[in-house]
PDB file of C-alpha atoms in Angstrom:
ATOM      1  CA  UNK A1315      32.855 -70.167 -45.300  1.00  0.00           C
ATOM      2  CA  UNK A1316      32.903 -71.667 -41.701  1.00  0.00           C
ATOM      3  CA  UNK A1317      33.687 -68.234 -40.285  1.00  0.00           C
ATOM      4  CA  UNK A1318      31.278 -66.372 -42.438  1.00  0.00           C
ATOM      5  CA  UNK A1319      28.590 -68.834 -41.227  1.00  0.00           C
ATOM      6  CA  UNK A1320      29.745 -68.274 -37.790  1.00  0.00           C
ATOM      7  CA  UNK A1321      29.638 -64.577 -37.711  1.00  0.00           C
ATOM      8  CA  UNK A1322      26.156 -64.781 -39.600  1.00  0.00           C
ATOM      9  CA  UNK A1323      25.134 -66.586 -36.617  1.00  0.00           C
ATOM     10  CA  UNK A1324      26.556 -64.448 -33.971  1.00  0.00           C
ATOM     11  CA  UNK A1325      24.972 -61.232 -35.545  1.00  0.00           C
ATOM     12  CA  UNK A1326      21.496 -62.982 -35.921  1.00  0.00           C
ATOM     13  CA  UNK A1327      21.716 -63.896 -32.101  1.00  0.00           C
ATOM     14  CA  UNK A1328      23.014 -60.321 -31.370  1.00  0.00           C
ATOM     15  CA  UNK A1329      20.145 -59.221 -33.491  1.00  0.00           C
ATOM     16  CA  UNK A1330      17.317 -60.892 -31.772  1.00  0.00           C
ATOM     17  CA  UNK A1331      18.931 -60.344 -28.570  1.00  0.00           C
ATOM     18  CA  UNK A1332      18.502 -56.326 -29.178  1.00  0.00           C
ATOM     19  CA  UNK A1333      14.848 -57.033 -30.296  1.00  0.00           C
ATOM     20  CA  UNK A1334      14.079 -58.736 -27.092  1.00  0.00           C
ATOM     21  CA  UNK A1335      15.143 -56.371 -24.879  1.00  0.00           C
ATOM     22  CA  UNK A1336      13.624 -53.578 -27.086  1.00  0.00           C
ATOM     23  CA  UNK A1337      10.263 -55.453 -26.476  1.00  0.00           C
ATOM     24  CA  UNK A1338      11.223 -55.937 -22.901  1.00  0.00           C
ATOM     25  CA  UNK A1339      12.026 -52.614 -22.349  1.00  0.00           C
ATOM     26  CA  UNK A1340       8.840 -51.349 -24.490  1.00  0.00           C
ATOM     27  CA  UNK A1341       6.502 -53.654 -22.222  1.00  0.00           C
ATOM     28  CA  UNK A1342       8.156 -52.148 -19.064  1.00  0.00           C
ATOM     29  CA  UNK A1343       7.626 -48.271 -20.243  1.00  0.00           C
ATOM     30  CA  UNK A1344       4.359 -49.172 -21.134  1.00  0.00           C
ATOM     31  CA  UNK A1345       3.202 -50.397 -17.681  1.00  0.00           C
ATOM     32  CA  UNK A1346       4.894 -47.433 -15.868  1.00  0.00           C
ATOM     33  CA  UNK A1347       2.732 -45.008 -18.265  1.00  0.00           C
ATOM     34  CA  UNK A1348      -0.663 -46.849 -17.212  1.00  0.00           C
ATOM     35  CA  UNK A1349       0.465 -46.342 -13.973  1.00  0.00           C
ATOM     36  CA  UNK A1350       1.015 -42.524 -14.426  1.00  0.00           C
ATOM     37  CA  UNK A1351      -2.044 -42.118 -16.747  1.00  0.00           C
ATOM     38  CA  UNK A1352      -4.229 -43.614 -14.019  1.00  0.00           C
ATOM     39  CA  UNK A1353      -2.718 -41.480 -11.222  1.00  0.00           C
ATOM     40  CA  UNK A1354      -3.469 -38.415 -13.271  1.00  0.00           C
ATOM     41  CA  UNK A1355      -6.890 -39.513 -13.684  1.00  0.00           C
ATOM     42  CA  UNK A1356      -7.084 -39.295 -10.055  1.00  0.00           C
ATOM     43  CA  UNK A1357      -4.886 -35.931 -10.020  1.00  0.00           C
ATOM     44  CA  UNK A1358      -7.996 -34.384 -11.951  1.00  0.00           C
ATOM     45  CA  UNK A1359     -10.249 -35.460  -9.371  1.00  0.00           C
ATOM     46  CA  UNK A1360      -8.675 -34.262  -6.568  1.00  0.00           C
ATOM     47  CA  UNK A1361      -7.804 -30.925  -8.045  1.00  0.00           C
ATOM     48  CA  UNK A1362     -11.223 -30.183  -8.589  1.00  0.00           C
ATOM     49  CA  UNK A1363     -12.094 -31.419  -5.039  1.00  0.00           C
ATOM     50  CA  UNK A1364      -9.327 -28.838  -4.078  1.00  0.00           C
ATOM     51  CA  UNK A1365     -10.872 -26.064  -6.214  1.00  0.00           C
ATOM     52  CA  UNK A1366     -14.334 -26.885  -3.979  1.00  0.00           C
ATOM     53  CA  UNK A1367     -12.521 -25.971  -0.768  1.00  0.00           C
ATOM     54  CA  UNK A1368     -12.590 -22.054  -1.254  1.00  0.00           C
ATOM     55  CA  UNK A1369     -16.294 -22.351  -2.103  1.00  0.00           C
ATOM     56  CA  UNK A1370     -16.819 -24.393   0.944  1.00  0.00           C
ATOM     57  CA  UNK A1371     -14.906 -22.220   3.145  1.00  0.00           C
ATOM     58  CA  UNK A1372     -17.068 -18.947   2.190  1.00  0.00           C
ATOM     59  CA  UNK A1373     -20.175 -20.875   2.963  1.00  0.00           C
ATOM     60  CA  UNK A1374     -19.947 -22.229   6.215  1.00  0.00           C
ATOM     61  CA  UNK A1375     -17.596 -19.712   7.729  1.00  0.00           C
ATOM     62  CA  UNK A1376     -20.203 -17.257   7.664  1.00  0.00           C
ATOM     63  CA  UNK A1377     -22.235 -19.573  10.337  1.00  0.00           C
ATOM     64  CA  UNK A1378     -19.437 -21.417  11.928  1.00  0.00           C
ATOM     65  CA  UNK A1379     -17.589 -18.486  12.727  1.00  0.00           C
ATOM     66  CA  UNK A1380     -15.574 -19.950  15.651  1.00  0.00           C
ATOM     67  CA  UNK A1381     -14.327 -22.835  13.821  1.00  0.00           C
ATOM     68  CA  UNK A1382     -11.911 -21.039  11.591  1.00  0.00           C
ATOM     69  CA  UNK A1383      -8.855 -23.015  12.675  1.00  0.00           C
ATOM     70  CA  UNK A1384     -10.593 -25.783  10.714  1.00  0.00           C
ATOM     71  CA  UNK A1385     -10.888 -23.582   7.785  1.00  0.00           C
ATOM     72  CA  UNK A1386      -7.430 -22.321   7.844  1.00  0.00           C
ATOM     73  CA  UNK A1387      -6.082 -25.823   8.288  1.00  0.00           C
ATOM     74  CA  UNK A1388      -8.472 -26.865   5.053  1.00  0.00           C
ATOM     75  CA  UNK A1389      -6.887 -23.748   3.052  1.00  0.00           C
ATOM     76  CA  UNK A1390      -3.113 -24.758   3.988  1.00  0.00           C
ATOM     77  CA  UNK A1391      -4.189 -28.281   2.980  1.00  0.00           C
ATOM     78  CA  UNK A1392      -5.321 -27.098  -0.375  1.00  0.00           C
ATOM     79  CA  UNK A1393      -2.066 -24.626  -0.762  1.00  0.00           C
ATOM     80  CA  UNK A1394       0.157 -27.808   0.051  1.00  0.00           C
ATOM     81  CA  UNK A1395      -1.982 -30.143  -2.277  1.00  0.00           C
ATOM     82  CA  UNK A1396      -1.751 -27.828  -5.285  1.00  0.00           C
ATOM     83  CA  UNK A1397       2.150 -27.423  -4.854  1.00  0.00           C
ATOM     84  CA  UNK A1398       2.857 -31.175  -4.216  1.00  0.00           C
ATOM     85  CA  UNK A1399       4.548 -32.942  -7.069  1.00  0.00           C
ATOM     86  CA  UNK A1400       4.790 -36.609  -5.827  1.00  0.00           C
ATOM     87  CA  UNK A1401       1.612 -38.549  -6.167  1.00  0.00           C
ATOM     88  CA  UNK A1402       2.375 -40.236  -2.511  1.00  0.00           C
ATOM     89  CA  UNK A1403       2.481 -36.687  -0.834  1.00  0.00           C
ATOM     90  CA  UNK A1404      -0.871 -35.708  -2.797  1.00  0.00           C
ATOM     91  CA  UNK A1405      -2.478 -38.738  -1.359  1.00  0.00           C
ATOM     92  CA  UNK A1406      -1.507 -37.900   1.977  1.00  0.00           C
ATOM     93  CA  UNK A1407      -2.957 -34.505   1.734  1.00  0.00           C
ATOM     94  CA  UNK A1408      -6.061 -35.618   0.108  1.00  0.00           C
ATOM     95  CA  UNK A1409      -6.491 -37.948   2.752  1.00  0.00           C
ATOM     96  CA  UNK A1410      -6.000 -35.115   5.723  1.00  0.00           C
ATOM     97  CA  UNK A1411      -8.288 -33.104   3.634  1.00  0.00           C
ATOM     98  CA  UNK A1412     -10.796 -35.776   3.255  1.00  0.00           C
ATOM     99  CA  UNK A1413     -11.043 -35.826   7.061  1.00  0.00           C
ATOM    100  CA  UNK A1414     -11.195 -32.044   7.809  1.00  0.00           C
ATOM    101  CA  UNK A1415     -14.016 -32.239   5.123  1.00  0.00           C
ATOM    102  CA  UNK A1416     -15.891 -35.174   7.285  1.00  0.00           C
ATOM    103  CA  UNK A1417     -15.462 -32.776  10.307  1.00  0.00           C
ATOM    104  CA  UNK A1418     -16.944 -29.824   8.722  1.00  0.00           C
ATOM    105  CA  UNK A1419     -19.919 -32.129   7.390  1.00  0.00           C
ATOM    106  CA  UNK A1420     -20.402 -33.046  10.906  1.00  0.00           C
ATOM    107  CA  UNK A1421     -20.345 -29.841  12.566  1.00  0.00           C
ATOM    108  CA  UNK A1422     -22.643 -28.514   9.971  1.00  0.00           C
ATOM    109  CA  UNK A1423     -24.841 -31.044  11.311  1.00  0.00           C
ATOM    110  CA  UNK A1424     -24.859 -28.703  14.385  1.00  0.00           C
ATOM    111  CA  UNK A1425     -25.797 -25.602  12.425  1.00  0.00           C
ATOM    112  CA  UNK A1426     -29.326 -25.620  11.116  1.00  0.00           C
ATOM    113  CA  UNK A1427     -28.885 -22.201   9.435  1.00  0.00           C
ATOM    114  CA  UNK A1428     -26.353 -23.860   7.818  1.00  0.00           C
ATOM    115  CA  UNK A1429     -28.685 -26.767   6.657  1.00  0.00           C
ATOM    116  CA  UNK A1430     -31.031 -24.195   4.919  1.00  0.00           C
ATOM    117  CA  UNK A1431     -28.367 -22.797   2.651  1.00  0.00           C
ATOM    118  CA  UNK A1432     -28.873 -24.687  -0.244  1.00  0.00           C
ATOM    119  CA  UNK A1433     -25.659 -23.783  -1.735  1.00  0.00           C
ATOM    120  CA  UNK A1434     -23.951 -25.952   0.984  1.00  0.00           C
ATOM    121  CA  UNK A1435     -25.916 -29.022   0.233  1.00  0.00           C
ATOM    122  CA  UNK A1436     -25.107 -28.396  -3.368  1.00  0.00           C
ATOM    123  CA  UNK A1437     -21.664 -28.245  -2.436  1.00  0.00           C
ATOM    124  CA  UNK A1438     -21.600 -31.317  -0.442  1.00  0.00           C
ATOM    125  CA  UNK A1439     -23.174 -33.247  -3.230  1.00  0.00           C
ATOM    126  CA  UNK A1440     -20.553 -32.433  -5.651  1.00  0.00           C
ATOM    127  CA  UNK A1441     -17.930 -33.200  -3.283  1.00  0.00           C
ATOM    128  CA  UNK A1442     -19.575 -36.702  -2.830  1.00  0.00           C
ATOM    129  CA  UNK A1443     -19.636 -37.246  -6.137  1.00  0.00           C
ATOM    130  CA  UNK A1444     -16.026 -36.535  -6.544  1.00  0.00           C
ATOM    131  CA  UNK A1445     -15.406 -38.763  -3.953  1.00  0.00           C
ATOM    132  CA  UNK A1446     -16.992 -41.789  -5.481  1.00  0.00           C
ATOM    133  CA  UNK A1447     -15.254 -40.989  -8.673  1.00  0.00           C
ATOM    134  CA  UNK A1448     -11.997 -40.886  -7.198  1.00  0.00           C
ATOM    135  CA  UNK A1449     -13.000 -44.514  -5.668  1.00  0.00           C
ATOM    136  CA  UNK A1450     -13.629 -45.413  -8.981  1.00  0.00           C
ATOM    137  CA  UNK A1451     -10.301 -44.550 -10.629  1.00  0.00           C
ATOM    138  CA  UNK A1452      -8.340 -45.624  -7.357  1.00  0.00           C
ATOM    139  CA  UNK A1453      -9.227 -48.978  -8.434  1.00  0.00           C
ATOM    140  CA  UNK A1454      -7.972 -48.835 -11.646  1.00  0.00           C
ATOM    141  CA  UNK A1455      -4.894 -47.168 -10.221  1.00  0.00           C
ATOM    142  CA  UNK A1456      -4.211 -49.848  -8.007  1.00  0.00           C
ATOM    143  CA  UNK A1457      -4.790 -52.507 -10.699  1.00  0.00           C
ATOM    144  CA  UNK A1458      -2.125 -50.495 -12.915  1.00  0.00           C
ATOM    145  CA  UNK A1459       0.042 -50.812 -10.338  1.00  0.00           C
ATOM    146  CA  UNK A1460      -0.360 -54.317  -9.917  1.00  0.00           C
ATOM    147  CA  UNK A1461       0.587 -55.337 -13.339  1.00  0.00           C
ATOM    148  CA  UNK A1462       3.433 -52.622 -13.543  1.00  0.00           C
ATOM    149  CA  UNK A1463       4.870 -54.086  -9.806  1.00  0.00           C
ATOM    150  CA  UNK A1464       4.471 -58.006 -11.425  1.00  0.00           C
ATOM    151  CA  UNK A1465       5.953 -56.402 -14.744  1.00  0.00           C
ATOM    152  CA  UNK A1466       9.391 -55.194 -13.097  1.00  0.00           C
ATOM    153  CA  UNK A1467       9.596 -58.217 -10.549  1.00  0.00           C
ATOM    154  CA  UNK A1468       9.607 -61.113 -13.195  1.00  0.00           C
ATOM    155  CA  UNK A1469      12.392 -63.189 -14.746  1.00  0.00           C
ATOM    156  CA  UNK A1470      14.339 -61.542 -16.772  1.00  0.00           C
ATOM    157  CA  UNK A1471      12.184 -58.104 -16.681  1.00  0.00           C
ATOM    158  CA  UNK A1472      13.719 -57.798 -13.536  1.00  0.00           C
ATOM    159  CA  UNK A1473      17.131 -57.681 -14.560  1.00  0.00           C
ATOM    160  CA  UNK A1474      16.309 -54.974 -17.157  1.00  0.00           C
ATOM    161  CA  UNK A1475      14.314 -53.029 -14.470  1.00  0.00           C
ATOM    162  CA  UNK A1476      16.944 -52.854 -11.755  1.00  0.00           C
ATOM    163  CA  UNK A1477      19.326 -51.568 -14.489  1.00  0.00           C
ATOM    164  CA  UNK A1478      16.951 -49.013 -15.726  1.00  0.00           C
ATOM    165  CA  UNK A1479      16.065 -48.132 -11.927  1.00  0.00           C
ATOM    166  CA  UNK A1480      12.401 -49.053 -12.036  1.00  0.00           C
ATOM    167  CA  UNK A1481      10.950 -49.205  -8.464  1.00  0.00           C
ATOM    168  CA  UNK A1482       8.128 -50.886  -7.103  1.00  0.00           C
ATOM    169  CA  UNK A1483       5.509 -48.316  -6.844  1.00  0.00           C
ATOM    170  CA  UNK A1484       2.957 -48.070  -3.466  1.00  0.00           C
ATOM    171  CA  UNK A1485      -0.878 -48.873  -3.924  1.00  0.00           C
ATOM    172  CA  UNK A1486      -3.029 -45.850  -3.479  1.00  0.00           C
ATOM    173  CA  UNK A1487      -4.593 -45.988   0.116  1.00  0.00           C
ATOM    174  CA  UNK A1488      -7.133 -43.188  -0.227  1.00  0.00           C
ATOM    175  CA  UNK A1489     -10.028 -43.080   2.253  1.00  0.00           C
TER     176      UNK A1489
END
């Protein structure tokens, strides 16, 4: 009888431990999925911005003929972005693209005939709206990353996270 009670207690404790580990695992997975979802939301906007590049090149290239190298770089960055798989690489390429956009828009100020092209102004406004949306989503992404990082670094979560290979994620540093 005593051995039966001991067996029941051991089984009950094992089941409680399994349940606890399952809840812990599900929490870590949910945090990771929030991070991935929030980056996917940013990725959509970055892709939309990348899709504006050919149009920008087409409009501005007509007037800014001797600035061809900038447009070549922009086209190369677009290709790199679209072929990137890692979020860190995508952000790096997006930051480089952002810098080139700034250069192009500063150069456009030196070409009055470009200012007269309504299409370029509309394009600048669309890109600016995308930039604002990216900034809004960046805040949500960084908050998700912070919660994920805390979630995998506190005890006892850290034990399970290490066993499963979960690693700390970096905050998004997008200009």
